Amino acid sequence: PTSLNFARVARNAQRRSIKASSLINTALSSSPTNDNNSVDTTSTSEAERLRQKAIQLRSEADAAEKQLSPTRSSRQVDITAAAAREAVVEYFDLKDSCWELSYRFANEPENKDDNNDNSNNKVPRKFYSGKVQLQFLSDGYTTNLSTKSNQVNEQQAIINKVWGWDLEISDQDSLRYILFSADITLPPPINTSERFYFQARVDGGEMEGEALSLVDGSVTVKRDISAPGGGWWGIFRGADGILAQFRQLGEFKCRSIAKP
């Protein structure tokens, strides 16, 4: 509606300006003189009427232009601010860098045996998606820059606290990875709170002037492993949590953003 009003006022101002110019030209051409330099009274009266009408339209056009000026300035400020937010932000060190994470993960890892599990205690698998903005501080802590929302639905998880971050080199591929965890509350019907683990590969930054990027982000959770019965595994009976592994729940993408 605002853009439509802006366009409507602009068109009206333009039409008034054009009409005023046209009336002025008509008035100027409507004042003929005869060979004896006597002025035609009728033509003079009509010309004067057209001039007055043109002056009125010009005044209305000027008023419309003044009305447009603040709107144009405001729109220009909004456009400039939006462009600044969308400008490419580059970081050459993870310390004090800010990132926006777009995530999608489930409350439980995929289980190949789900189709054969008819247990009444089976937890339903639901997906959650959203965005969160983080700053990885130089002291190893992590700041959540996003504002918590009070509107919780089945697609929204609440990130209560984000823990410190660490940069590690993988023993498997010798690449760098950033690791951090977060305490997340999942809304009903799941209605649970637990710690989720985030990991992303760190690309770039090894050559001078090369910006960093965080790619291949994965979200995992720690789940206990059920030990087989009997034999050597029997020593772990009653010691829940000793046998555990990280199971993937979903993925996330990262985009560098400006510091607050």
Coordinates of C-alpha atoms in Angstrom, one line a residue:
P1 CA 0.0 0.0 0.0
T2 CA 2.8 2.5 0.8
S3 CA 4.5 1.9 -2.6
L4 CA 1.2 2.3 -4.3
N5 CA 0.5 5.6 -2.6
F6 CA 4.0 6.8 -3.4
A7 CA 3.5 6.0 -7.1
R8 CA 0.0 7.6 -7.1
V9 CA 1.2 10.9 -5.6
A10 CA 4.2 10.9 -8.1
R11 CA 1.9 10.5 -11.1
N12 CA -0.5 13.2 -9.9
A13 CA 2.4 15.6 -9.4
Q14 CA 3.7 14.9 -12.8
R15 CA 0.3 15.3 -14.4
R16 CA -0.3 18.7 -12.7
S17 CA 3.2 19.9 -13.8
I18 CA 2.6 18.9 -17.4
K19 CA -0.9 20.4 -17.4
A20 CA 0.4 23.7 -15.9
S21 CA 3.1 23.9 -18.6
S22 CA 0.5 23.3 -21.3
L23 CA -1.8 26.0 -19.9
I24 CA 1.0 28.5 -19.7
N25 CA 1.9 27.8 -23.4
T26 CA -1.8 28.1 -24.3
A27 CA -2.1 31.4 -22.5
L28 CA 0.9 32.8 -24.1
S29 CA -0.4 31.9 -27.6
S30 CA -3.9 33.3 -26.8
S31 CA -2.9 37.1 -26.6
P32 CA -2.8 38.2 -30.3
T33 CA -2.5 41.9 -31.3
N34 CA -3.9 43.5 -34.5
D35 CA -2.0 45.7 -36.9
N36 CA -3.0 48.8 -34.8
N37 CA -1.5 47.2 -31.6
S38 CA -4.9 47.0 -30.0
V39 CA -5.5 44.0 -27.7
D40 CA -8.5 41.8 -28.2
T41 CA -10.4 42.1 -24.9
T42 CA -11.9 38.6 -25.2
S43 CA -8.6 36.9 -25.9
T44 CA -6.9 38.8 -23.1
S45 CA -9.6 37.7 -20.6
E46 CA -9.2 34.0 -21.7
A47 CA -5.4 34.2 -21.5
E48 CA -5.6 35.6 -18.0
R49 CA -8.0 32.8 -16.9
L50 CA -5.6 30.2 -18.3
R51 CA -2.7 31.8 -16.5
Q52 CA -4.5 31.7 -13.2
K53 CA -5.4 28.1 -13.7
A54 CA -1.8 27.3 -14.6
I55 CA -0.5 29.1 -11.5
Q56 CA -3.0 27.0 -9.4
L57 CA -1.8 23.7 -11.0
R58 CA 1.8 24.7 -10.5
S59 CA 1.2 25.4 -6.8
E60 CA -0.5 22.0 -6.4
A61 CA 2.4 20.3 -8.2
D62 CA 4.9 22.0 -5.9
A63 CA 3.0 20.9 -2.9
A64 CA 2.9 17.3 -4.2
E65 CA 6.7 17.4 -4.7
K66 CA 7.2 18.6 -1.1
Q67 CA 5.0 15.7 0.0
L68 CA 7.2 13.2 -1.9
S69 CA 10.5 14.5 -0.7
P70 CA 10.4 13.0 2.9
T71 CA 9.1 9.7 1.4
R72 CA 11.8 9.5 -1.1
S73 CA 14.5 10.2 1.5
S74 CA 13.0 7.6 3.8
R75 CA 12.9 5.0 1.0
Q76 CA 16.5 5.8 0.0
V77 CA 17.6 5.3 3.6
D78 CA 15.8 1.9 3.8
I79 CA 17.3 0.8 0.5
T80 CA 20.8 1.9 1.6
A81 CA 20.4 0.1 4.9
A82 CA 19.2 -3.1 3.2
A83 CA 22.1 -3.0 0.8
A84 CA 24.5 -2.6 3.7
R85 CA 23.0 -5.7 5.4
E86 CA 23.3 -7.7 2.2
A87 CA 26.8 -6.6 1.5
V88 CA 29.3 -9.4 1.4
V89 CA 31.1 -9.7 4.8
E90 CA 34.5 -11.4 4.8
Y91 CA 36.4 -12.8 7.8
F92 CA 40.0 -13.9 7.8
D93 CA 40.0 -15.2 11.4
L94 CA 37.3 -17.1 13.2
K95 CA 37.9 -15.1 16.4
D96 CA 35.1 -12.5 16.8
S97 CA 33.6 -13.5 13.5
C98 CA 29.7 -13.5 13.1
W99 CA 27.7 -16.0 11.2
E100 CA 24.1 -16.8 10.4
L101 CA 23.2 -20.5 10.5
S102 CA 20.3 -21.9 8.6
Y103 CA 19.5 -25.3 10.1
R104 CA 17.2 -28.2 9.6
F105 CA 17.4 -31.2 11.9
A106 CA 15.2 -33.9 13.5
N107 CA 14.7 -34.8 17.2
E108 CA 16.0 -38.3 16.6
P109 CA 18.5 -39.9 14.2
E110 CA 17.2 -41.9 11.3
N111 CA 16.7 -45.6 12.3
K112 CA 16.7 -48.2 9.6
D113 CA 14.7 -50.5 11.9
D114 CA 11.9 -47.9 12.4
N115 CA 9.5 -49.8 10.1
N116 CA 9.9 -53.0 12.2
D117 CA 9.6 -51.2 15.5
N118 CA 6.0 -51.4 16.8
S119 CA 6.9 -50.4 20.3
N120 CA 4.5 -48.1 22.2
N121 CA 7.6 -46.2 23.5
K122 CA 8.8 -45.3 20.1
V123 CA 9.5 -41.5 19.8
P124 CA 8.0 -39.8 16.7
R125 CA 10.6 -38.2 14.4
K126 CA 10.0 -34.5 13.7
F127 CA 12.0 -32.0 11.8
Y128 CA 12.8 -28.4 12.9
S129 CA 14.1 -25.6 10.9
G130 CA 15.1 -22.0 11.5
K131 CA 18.0 -19.5 11.6
V132 CA 20.3 -18.3 14.4
Q133 CA 23.1 -15.7 14.4
L134 CA 26.2 -16.4 16.4
Q135 CA 29.5 -14.7 17.2
F136 CA 32.5 -16.8 17.9
L137 CA 34.4 -14.7 20.5
S138 CA 38.2 -14.5 20.7
D139 CA 38.2 -16.1 24.2
G140 CA 36.5 -19.3 22.9
Y141 CA 33.0 -18.4 24.1
T142 CA 30.0 -18.1 21.8
T143 CA 27.4 -15.4 21.8
N144 CA 23.9 -16.0 20.5
L145 CA 22.9 -12.8 18.7
S146 CA 19.4 -13.8 17.9
T147 CA 16.4 -12.8 19.9
K148 CA 14.3 -15.6 21.4
S149 CA 10.8 -15.9 20.1
N150 CA 7.8 -16.5 22.3
Q151 CA 5.9 -18.0 19.4
V152 CA 6.6 -21.7 19.5
N153 CA 5.2 -24.1 16.9
E154 CA 6.1 -27.5 15.7
Q155 CA 8.7 -26.2 13.3
Q156 CA 10.6 -24.0 15.8
A157 CA 13.2 -25.1 18.3
I158 CA 14.4 -22.8 21.1
I159 CA 18.1 -22.4 21.4
N160 CA 18.6 -21.7 25.1
K161 CA 22.4 -21.5 25.3
V162 CA 25.3 -21.9 22.9
W163 CA 28.5 -23.2 24.5
G164 CA 32.1 -22.4 23.6
W165 CA 33.7 -23.2 20.2
D166 CA 36.9 -24.9 19.2
L167 CA 38.9 -25.4 16.1
E168 CA 40.2 -28.9 15.4
I169 CA 42.1 -30.7 12.7
S170 CA 40.5 -34.0 11.8
D171 CA 42.5 -37.2 12.1
Q172 CA 40.6 -38.6 9.2
D173 CA 41.0 -36.0 6.4
S174 CA 43.5 -33.5 8.1
L175 CA 41.0 -30.7 7.4
R176 CA 39.9 -28.0 9.9
Y177 CA 36.6 -28.1 11.6
I178 CA 34.8 -25.8 14.0
L179 CA 32.9 -27.5 16.8
F180 CA 30.4 -26.1 19.3
S181 CA 27.3 -27.3 21.1
A182 CA 24.0 -25.8 22.1
D183 CA 21.2 -26.7 24.6
I184 CA 18.0 -26.8 22.7
T185 CA 14.4 -27.2 23.7
L186 CA 12.0 -28.9 21.3
P187 CA 8.4 -27.8 21.6
P188 CA 5.4 -30.2 22.0
P189 CA 4.6 -32.9 21.1
I190 CA 8.3 -33.8 21.6
N191 CA 8.8 -31.4 24.6
T192 CA 12.3 -32.3 25.5
S193 CA 15.6 -30.4 26.1
E194 CA 19.0 -31.8 25.4
R195 CA 22.4 -30.9 24.0
F196 CA 23.0 -30.8 20.2
Y197 CA 26.4 -30.7 18.6
F198 CA 27.4 -28.6 15.6
Q199 CA 30.3 -29.2 13.3
A200 CA 31.3 -27.4 10.0
R201 CA 34.4 -27.5 7.8
V202 CA 36.5 -24.4 7.7
D203 CA 37.7 -23.5 4.2
G204 CA 40.0 -20.7 3.2
G205 CA 42.1 -18.4 5.4
E206 CA 45.3 -20.3 4.7
M207 CA 46.6 -17.8 2.1
E208 CA 47.0 -14.1 2.5
G209 CA 43.7 -12.3 1.6
E210 CA 41.7 -15.5 1.4
A211 CA 38.4 -15.2 3.3
L212 CA 37.0 -18.0 5.5
S213 CA 33.9 -20.0 4.8
L214 CA 32.1 -22.6 6.9
V215 CA 30.7 -25.4 4.8
D216 CA 29.2 -28.9 5.2
G217 CA 27.6 -28.2 8.6
S218 CA 26.2 -31.2 10.4
V219 CA 24.0 -31.4 13.6
T220 CA 24.5 -34.5 15.8
V221 CA 23.3 -35.8 19.1
K222 CA 24.9 -38.3 21.5
R223 CA 23.0 -41.6 21.8
D224 CA 23.8 -44.7 23.9
I225 CA 24.6 -47.9 22.2
S226 CA 22.7 -51.0 23.3
A227 CA 25.3 -53.7 24.1
P228 CA 24.7 -57.2 22.9
G229 CA 23.7 -59.7 25.6
G230 CA 26.2 -62.2 27.2
G231 CA 29.9 -62.7 26.7
W232 CA 32.4 -59.9 27.0
W233 CA 29.6 -57.2 26.6
G234 CA 28.1 -58.3 29.9
I235 CA 30.5 -56.1 31.9
F236 CA 28.8 -53.0 30.6
R237 CA 25.3 -54.0 31.8
G238 CA 24.0 -51.3 34.2
A239 CA 26.6 -48.7 33.1
D240 CA 24.4 -46.6 30.8
G241 CA 26.3 -43.9 28.9
I242 CA 29.6 -45.7 28.7
L243 CA 28.9 -46.9 25.2
A244 CA 27.7 -44.0 23.1
Q245 CA 28.1 -42.5 19.7
F246 CA 27.3 -39.3 17.8
R247 CA 24.3 -39.7 15.5
Q248 CA 23.5 -37.2 12.7
L249 CA 20.2 -35.4 13.0
G250 CA 20.5 -32.8 10.2
E251 CA 22.5 -30.1 8.5
F252 CA 23.1 -26.4 8.5
K253 CA 24.5 -23.8 6.2
C254 CA 26.6 -20.7 7.3
R255 CA 26.7 -17.2 5.9
S256 CA 29.1 -14.5 7.3
I257 CA 27.3 -11.4 8.6
A258 CA 28.4 -8.0 9.9
K259 CA 29.3 -7.6 13.5
P260 CA 26.6 -6.0 15.7

